[in-house]
Amino acid sequence: MAVTLKEVAELAGVSRSAVSRSFTEGASVSARTRAKVEKAARDLGYSPNALASSLTTGRTKLIGLVSNNFHNPVFLEVFDLFTRGLQERGLRPLLVNLSDETAPEHSVRMLRQYSVDGAVVASSTLPPGFAPAFHEAGIPVVNAFGRYASDPRVHTVGIDNGACGRLAVQTFAARGYKRIAFMGGPQGATSTQDRQAGFMAELEAHPDIEASVSFAGAYSFEAGRREMQRLLQAAPAEAYFCGDDVLSIGALSALRDHGLSVPEKVGVLGLNDMEMAGWAGIDLTTIHQPIRQIVTSSIELIMAMLAEPDRYPEARVFPCRIVERSTLRPLSKAN
């Protein structure tokens, strides 16, 4: 049988309300009483009921972790960092899979049913209106991996995807590539749109480079493999900037099946620097996205919003950098 609050109160020689206050953050209780209650709880093996506590405090400490990228291995890292980071701060993650959602209203209703204290939208492929819809419904929200804006409607943490597109062209130019390609993820994703825009803008500074653009149907291995197989029906480019590591790994699979050695015949550049990108047999040259810092910053902001719900929205943007591995020709061999 579970130990009850009444049993703890009797052993500690205090009232049940004193036990309740001892386990309620910020409640008024003397240090002597709290010590007696904590000792009694340890002796009996008592753990406070978090759900019951929420009825008293009006706070569930639930944070909705909302995404639609469950098929992408990089989000295993993202979810691991988020769940551990929230739990370490006394918050409880509620994972919400929106893979088939196109409108935010259902998601808002669901989060309200669970009485979440806040939400983190961890996606760059959900429609842009999702995070603002939570905000308008009165749910504190942070958009992690969201689209940068100088005047954000909600707190946004991520990278400048346009800058990543420019960095990709600069990287190819420095290695002497003259025929390059952008192979993006879903065309409707803001991350794809911004990476393509940066890629095309930087080409203006390199008139000697030819470029083409195509899109995969999803940020997934199979989508990347299928799109590269389609592209290989014609003459391949010298190097491809794939809008995501998992797309790149799919593209590498298709290139190798086609008998094209990497990077001798074709170069591939990814984005994210997920753990798998460094595995033997993949060794992907990629643009590092500081995932850990983005997650930590998002958690800091959601905690700040719980304390100050009217906090003015801010955008936090982290820089990216090239991680040199073996899928692009070395600088020393550029021609």
Short mmCIF file of C-alpha atoms in Angstrom, two decimals:
data_model
loop_
_atom_site.label_atom_id
_atom_site.label_comp_id
_atom_site.label_asym_id
_atom_site.label_seq_id
_atom_site.Cartn_x
_atom_site.Cartn_y
_atom_site.Cartn_z
CA MET A 1 0.00 0.00 0.00
CA ALA A 2 1.21 3.52 -0.79
CA VAL A 3 2.20 5.65 2.18
CA THR A 4 -0.29 8.46 2.74
CA LEU A 5 0.19 12.08 3.70
CA LYS A 6 -1.76 11.37 6.91
CA GLU A 7 0.80 8.73 7.99
CA VAL A 8 3.67 11.16 7.41
CA ALA A 9 1.86 13.81 9.47
CA GLU A 10 1.29 11.37 12.36
CA LEU A 11 4.94 10.21 12.44
CA ALA A 12 6.24 13.79 12.21
CA GLY A 13 3.76 15.01 14.82
CA VAL A 14 2.43 17.80 12.59
CA SER A 15 -0.78 18.55 10.72
CA ARG A 16 -1.50 17.26 7.22
CA SER A 17 -1.49 20.83 5.92
CA ALA A 18 2.05 21.25 7.32
CA VAL A 19 3.14 18.17 5.35
CA SER A 20 1.53 19.56 2.22
CA ARG A 21 3.22 22.94 2.66
CA SER A 22 6.58 21.23 3.25
CA PHE A 23 6.41 19.73 -0.23
CA THR A 24 5.03 22.86 -1.92
CA GLU A 25 7.65 25.17 -3.39
CA GLY A 26 7.43 28.65 -1.89
CA ALA A 27 4.88 27.69 0.79
CA SER A 28 5.25 29.09 4.32
CA VAL A 29 6.66 26.49 6.70
CA SER A 30 9.35 26.65 9.39
CA ALA A 31 12.71 24.99 8.85
CA ARG A 32 12.14 22.83 11.95
CA THR A 33 8.79 21.56 10.68
CA ARG A 34 10.14 20.92 7.20
CA ALA A 35 13.04 18.88 8.65
CA LYS A 36 10.64 16.75 10.73
CA VAL A 37 8.41 16.14 7.72
CA GLU A 38 11.31 15.24 5.42
CA LYS A 39 12.70 12.76 7.98
CA ALA A 40 9.30 11.12 8.44
CA ALA A 41 8.87 10.91 4.66
CA ARG A 42 12.28 9.24 4.27
CA ASP A 43 11.58 6.77 7.08
CA LEU A 44 8.23 5.79 5.54
CA GLY A 45 9.35 5.91 1.89
CA TYR A 46 6.78 8.58 1.09
CA SER A 47 6.78 10.50 -2.22
CA PRO A 48 4.45 13.48 -2.70
CA ASN A 49 1.74 13.08 -5.34
CA ALA A 50 2.59 15.55 -8.08
CA LEU A 51 -0.91 15.53 -9.53
CA ALA A 52 -2.50 16.17 -6.17
CA SER A 53 -0.02 18.97 -5.56
CA SER A 54 -1.03 20.62 -8.83
CA LEU A 55 -4.61 20.90 -7.56
CA THR A 56 -3.32 22.94 -4.62
CA THR A 57 -0.81 25.11 -6.46
CA GLY A 58 -2.63 25.49 -9.79
CA ARG A 59 0.62 24.53 -11.52
CA THR A 60 1.12 21.12 -13.15
CA LYS A 61 4.80 21.67 -14.07
CA LEU A 62 3.92 19.97 -17.37
CA ILE A 63 5.66 21.37 -20.45
CA GLY A 64 4.30 20.28 -23.80
CA LEU A 65 7.18 19.27 -26.09
CA VAL A 66 5.60 19.60 -29.52
CA SER A 67 7.14 18.29 -32.74
CA ASN A 68 6.46 16.49 -36.00
CA ASN A 69 9.98 15.27 -36.79
CA PHE A 70 9.86 11.89 -35.06
CA HIS A 71 11.20 10.10 -38.15
CA ASN A 72 14.40 12.17 -38.16
CA PRO A 73 17.21 10.66 -36.01
CA VAL A 74 18.50 14.10 -35.02
CA PHE A 75 15.34 14.62 -32.99
CA LEU A 76 16.21 11.62 -30.81
CA GLU A 77 19.09 13.80 -29.62
CA VAL A 78 16.79 16.82 -29.34
CA PHE A 79 14.16 14.96 -27.29
CA ASP A 80 16.80 13.41 -25.05
CA LEU A 81 18.29 16.83 -24.26
CA PHE A 82 14.88 18.44 -23.75
CA THR A 83 13.42 15.75 -21.50
CA ARG A 84 16.52 15.50 -19.32
CA GLY A 85 16.89 19.28 -19.16
CA LEU A 86 13.27 19.83 -18.12
CA GLN A 87 13.34 17.04 -15.54
CA GLU A 88 16.55 18.38 -13.99
CA ARG A 89 14.70 21.66 -13.39
CA GLY A 90 11.70 20.04 -11.74
CA LEU A 91 9.49 20.20 -14.83
CA ARG A 92 7.75 17.30 -16.58
CA PRO A 93 7.80 16.93 -20.38
CA LEU A 94 4.64 15.92 -22.22
CA LEU A 95 5.66 14.71 -25.67
CA VAL A 96 3.17 15.69 -28.40
CA ASN A 97 3.46 14.15 -31.89
CA LEU A 98 2.01 16.45 -34.56
CA SER A 99 3.17 14.47 -37.59
CA ASP A 100 -0.29 14.58 -39.18
CA GLU A 101 -1.38 18.01 -37.94
CA THR A 102 -1.80 20.96 -40.29
CA ALA A 103 -3.87 23.28 -38.07
CA PRO A 104 -2.98 24.32 -34.53
CA GLU A 105 -6.47 24.39 -33.01
CA HIS A 106 -6.55 20.69 -32.09
CA SER A 107 -3.11 20.92 -30.51
CA VAL A 108 -4.14 23.95 -28.44
CA ARG A 109 -7.21 22.07 -27.15
CA MET A 110 -5.12 19.02 -26.27
CA LEU A 111 -2.52 21.02 -24.34
CA ARG A 112 -5.30 22.85 -22.47
CA GLN A 113 -6.87 19.50 -21.53
CA TYR A 114 -3.60 18.51 -19.88
CA SER A 115 -3.29 21.94 -18.23
CA VAL A 116 0.31 22.38 -19.34
CA ASP A 117 2.18 25.29 -17.81
CA GLY A 118 3.96 25.97 -21.09
CA ALA A 119 4.98 24.54 -24.45
CA VAL A 120 8.10 24.20 -26.57
CA VAL A 121 7.49 23.84 -30.30
CA ALA A 122 10.60 21.98 -31.49
CA SER A 123 10.25 22.00 -35.25
CA SER A 124 11.14 23.92 -38.39
CA THR A 125 8.59 22.11 -40.57
CA LEU A 126 5.33 22.82 -38.74
CA PRO A 127 3.35 25.71 -40.28
CA PRO A 128 4.58 29.05 -38.89
CA GLY A 129 1.25 29.69 -37.15
CA PHE A 130 1.60 26.89 -34.58
CA ALA A 131 3.73 28.63 -31.95
CA PRO A 132 1.79 31.95 -32.17
CA ALA A 133 -1.48 29.99 -31.78
CA PHE A 134 -0.29 28.64 -28.42
CA HIS A 135 0.72 32.17 -27.38
CA GLU A 136 -2.67 33.59 -28.38
CA ALA A 137 -4.36 30.85 -26.35
CA GLY A 138 -2.49 32.04 -23.26
CA ILE A 139 0.04 29.17 -23.19
CA PRO A 140 3.64 30.33 -22.62
CA VAL A 141 5.55 29.07 -25.65
CA VAL A 142 9.05 28.93 -27.10
CA ASN A 143 9.72 28.00 -30.73
CA ALA A 144 12.96 25.99 -30.75
CA PHE A 145 14.63 25.54 -34.15
CA GLY A 146 12.21 28.19 -35.39
CA ARG A 147 12.49 30.81 -38.10
CA TYR A 148 14.55 33.83 -37.15
CA ALA A 149 12.81 37.20 -37.11
CA SER A 150 14.10 40.53 -35.81
CA ASP A 151 10.69 41.20 -34.24
CA PRO A 152 9.41 37.73 -33.22
CA ARG A 153 5.81 37.16 -32.16
CA VAL A 154 6.96 34.46 -29.73
CA HIS A 155 10.30 33.52 -28.16
CA THR A 156 12.38 31.88 -30.88
CA VAL A 157 15.68 30.01 -30.56
CA GLY A 158 17.68 28.62 -33.46
CA ILE A 159 20.09 29.43 -36.25
CA ASP A 160 20.11 31.77 -39.22
CA ASN A 161 19.23 29.29 -41.97
CA GLY A 162 19.94 31.87 -44.65
CA ALA A 163 23.48 32.23 -43.33
CA CYS A 164 23.87 28.44 -43.54
CA GLY A 165 22.92 28.53 -47.22
CA ARG A 166 25.50 31.25 -47.84
CA LEU A 167 28.13 29.28 -45.90
CA ALA A 168 27.48 26.23 -48.10
CA VAL A 169 28.21 28.17 -51.31
CA GLN A 170 31.32 29.74 -49.77
CA THR A 171 32.52 26.28 -48.76
CA PHE A 172 32.03 24.90 -52.27
CA ALA A 173 33.73 27.92 -53.87
CA ALA A 174 36.77 27.58 -51.61
CA ARG A 175 37.18 23.99 -52.82
CA GLY A 176 36.95 24.86 -56.49
CA TYR A 177 33.53 23.36 -57.27
CA LYS A 178 31.93 24.93 -60.35
CA ARG A 179 28.70 22.93 -60.69
CA ILE A 180 26.84 22.71 -57.41
CA ALA A 181 23.31 21.94 -56.25
CA PHE A 182 20.96 22.61 -53.37
CA MET A 183 18.90 19.57 -52.39
CA GLY A 184 16.45 20.83 -49.80
CA GLY A 185 13.93 19.17 -47.57
CA PRO A 186 10.16 19.77 -47.90
CA GLN A 187 9.64 22.85 -50.07
CA GLY A 188 7.04 24.25 -47.68
CA ALA A 189 9.35 24.13 -44.64
CA THR A 190 10.66 27.53 -43.57
CA SER A 191 14.09 25.99 -42.93
CA THR A 192 14.24 24.79 -46.55
CA GLN A 193 13.06 28.15 -47.89
CA ASP A 194 15.61 30.14 -45.88
CA ARG A 195 18.54 27.83 -46.66
CA GLN A 196 17.68 28.00 -50.35
CA ALA A 197 17.38 31.81 -50.23
CA GLY A 198 20.81 32.15 -48.61
CA PHE A 199 22.30 29.68 -51.09
CA MET A 200 20.94 31.59 -54.10
CA ALA A 201 21.90 34.99 -52.68
CA GLU A 202 25.52 33.95 -52.18
CA LEU A 203 25.73 32.68 -55.77
CA GLU A 204 25.55 36.29 -56.94
CA ALA A 205 29.08 36.75 -55.59
CA HIS A 206 30.30 33.72 -57.60
CA PRO A 207 29.20 34.19 -61.23
CA ASP A 208 31.53 31.40 -62.37
CA ILE A 209 29.52 28.78 -60.43
CA GLU A 210 26.48 27.04 -61.94
CA ALA A 211 23.76 25.82 -59.55
CA SER A 212 20.55 23.86 -59.54
CA VAL A 213 17.82 23.39 -56.94
CA SER A 214 15.63 20.43 -56.01
CA PHE A 215 13.61 19.26 -53.02
CA ALA A 216 13.06 16.01 -51.15
CA GLY A 217 9.62 15.20 -49.79
CA ALA A 218 10.73 14.96 -46.15
CA TYR A 219 13.74 15.27 -43.88
CA SER A 220 14.38 11.52 -44.00
CA PHE A 221 16.89 8.95 -45.28
CA GLU A 222 14.48 7.50 -47.83
CA ALA A 223 13.47 10.92 -49.17
CA GLY A 224 17.11 11.89 -49.61
CA ARG A 225 17.93 8.60 -51.31
CA ARG A 226 14.93 8.82 -53.69
CA GLU A 227 15.67 12.42 -54.66
CA MET A 228 19.33 11.68 -55.37
CA GLN A 229 18.35 8.63 -57.44
CA ARG A 230 16.10 10.89 -59.48
CA LEU A 231 18.84 13.50 -59.93
CA LEU A 232 21.32 10.85 -61.07
CA GLN A 233 19.18 10.12 -64.13
CA ALA A 234 20.99 13.15 -65.59
CA ALA A 235 24.61 14.25 -65.18
CA PRO A 236 25.28 14.84 -61.48
CA ALA A 237 26.55 18.10 -60.01
CA GLU A 238 30.07 18.22 -58.60
CA ALA A 239 28.76 18.84 -55.07
CA TYR A 240 25.42 18.88 -53.26
CA PHE A 241 24.34 20.89 -50.23
CA CYS A 242 21.65 18.77 -48.61
CA GLY A 243 19.41 20.66 -46.21
CA ASP A 244 19.84 18.12 -43.42
CA ASP A 245 22.25 15.35 -42.35
CA VAL A 246 19.75 12.55 -42.74
CA LEU A 247 18.97 13.71 -46.30
CA SER A 248 22.71 13.72 -46.95
CA ILE A 249 23.10 10.15 -45.69
CA GLY A 250 20.30 9.04 -48.02
CA ALA A 251 22.02 10.88 -50.88
CA LEU A 252 25.35 9.20 -50.06
CA SER A 253 23.65 5.80 -50.23
CA ALA A 254 22.28 6.54 -53.72
CA LEU A 255 25.61 7.92 -54.96
CA ARG A 256 27.53 4.85 -53.82
CA ASP A 257 24.94 2.49 -55.30
CA HIS A 258 25.40 4.40 -58.57
CA GLY A 259 29.14 3.76 -58.45
CA LEU A 260 30.11 7.40 -57.81
CA SER A 261 32.87 7.72 -55.24
CA VAL A 262 32.60 10.44 -52.59
CA PRO A 263 34.29 12.92 -52.60
CA GLU A 264 36.40 12.00 -55.67
CA LYS A 265 33.47 12.20 -58.13
CA VAL A 266 30.77 13.99 -56.11
CA GLY A 267 30.91 16.00 -52.89
CA VAL A 268 28.17 16.13 -50.23
CA LEU A 269 27.64 18.72 -47.48
CA GLY A 270 25.04 18.24 -44.74
CA LEU A 271 23.58 20.33 -41.95
CA ASN A 272 23.07 19.59 -38.22
CA ASP A 273 26.15 17.57 -37.26
CA MET A 274 24.06 14.90 -35.60
CA GLU A 275 25.90 12.04 -33.92
CA MET A 276 25.36 9.66 -36.85
CA ALA A 277 27.14 12.07 -39.22
CA GLY A 278 30.46 11.18 -37.59
CA TRP A 279 30.00 7.41 -37.73
CA ALA A 280 32.53 5.29 -39.61
CA GLY A 281 31.28 4.68 -43.13
CA ILE A 282 29.41 8.01 -43.17
CA ASP A 283 31.98 10.60 -42.01
CA LEU A 284 29.85 13.45 -43.37
CA THR A 285 31.24 16.95 -43.81
CA THR A 286 28.48 19.11 -42.43
CA ILE A 287 27.42 22.45 -40.99
CA HIS A 288 27.28 22.20 -37.20
CA GLN A 289 24.03 23.36 -35.62
CA PRO A 290 24.57 23.91 -31.85
CA ILE A 291 21.69 21.68 -30.79
CA ARG A 292 22.62 21.46 -27.11
CA GLN A 293 22.84 25.24 -26.77
CA ILE A 294 19.53 25.74 -28.57
CA VAL A 295 17.79 23.28 -26.24
CA THR A 296 19.34 24.79 -23.10
CA SER A 297 18.40 28.30 -24.19
CA SER A 298 14.83 27.22 -24.98
CA ILE A 299 14.46 25.70 -21.51
CA GLU A 300 15.84 28.88 -19.93
CA LEU A 301 13.26 30.95 -21.81
CA ILE A 302 10.29 28.72 -20.94
CA MET A 303 11.29 28.85 -17.27
CA ALA A 304 11.59 32.63 -17.46
CA MET A 305 8.10 32.81 -19.00
CA LEU A 306 6.64 30.73 -16.18
CA ALA A 307 7.92 33.38 -13.78
CA GLU A 308 7.08 36.32 -16.06
CA PRO A 309 4.28 35.41 -18.53
CA ASP A 310 4.30 38.86 -20.17
CA ARG A 311 8.01 38.75 -20.90
CA TYR A 312 8.69 40.48 -24.22
CA PRO A 313 9.43 37.97 -27.04
CA GLU A 314 13.06 37.67 -28.08
CA ALA A 315 14.98 35.81 -30.77
CA ARG A 316 18.19 34.01 -29.85
CA VAL A 317 20.33 33.09 -32.85
CA PHE A 318 23.36 30.80 -32.64
CA PRO A 319 26.20 30.72 -35.19
CA CYS A 320 27.01 27.67 -37.28
CA ARG A 321 30.34 26.35 -38.55
CA ILE A 322 31.73 23.75 -40.93
CA VAL A 323 32.77 20.38 -39.49
CA GLU A 324 35.42 18.92 -41.78
CA ARG A 325 35.16 15.20 -42.45
CA SER A 326 35.55 13.28 -45.70
CA THR A 327 32.63 13.97 -48.08
CA LEU A 328 34.05 17.14 -49.68
CA ARG A 329 37.34 17.52 -51.51
CA PRO A 330 40.00 19.02 -49.22
CA LEU A 331 40.91 22.67 -49.57
CA SER A 332 44.44 21.70 -50.54
CA LYS A 333 43.12 19.83 -53.60
CA ALA A 334 40.73 22.51 -54.84
CA ASN A 335 41.21 23.33 -58.49
#
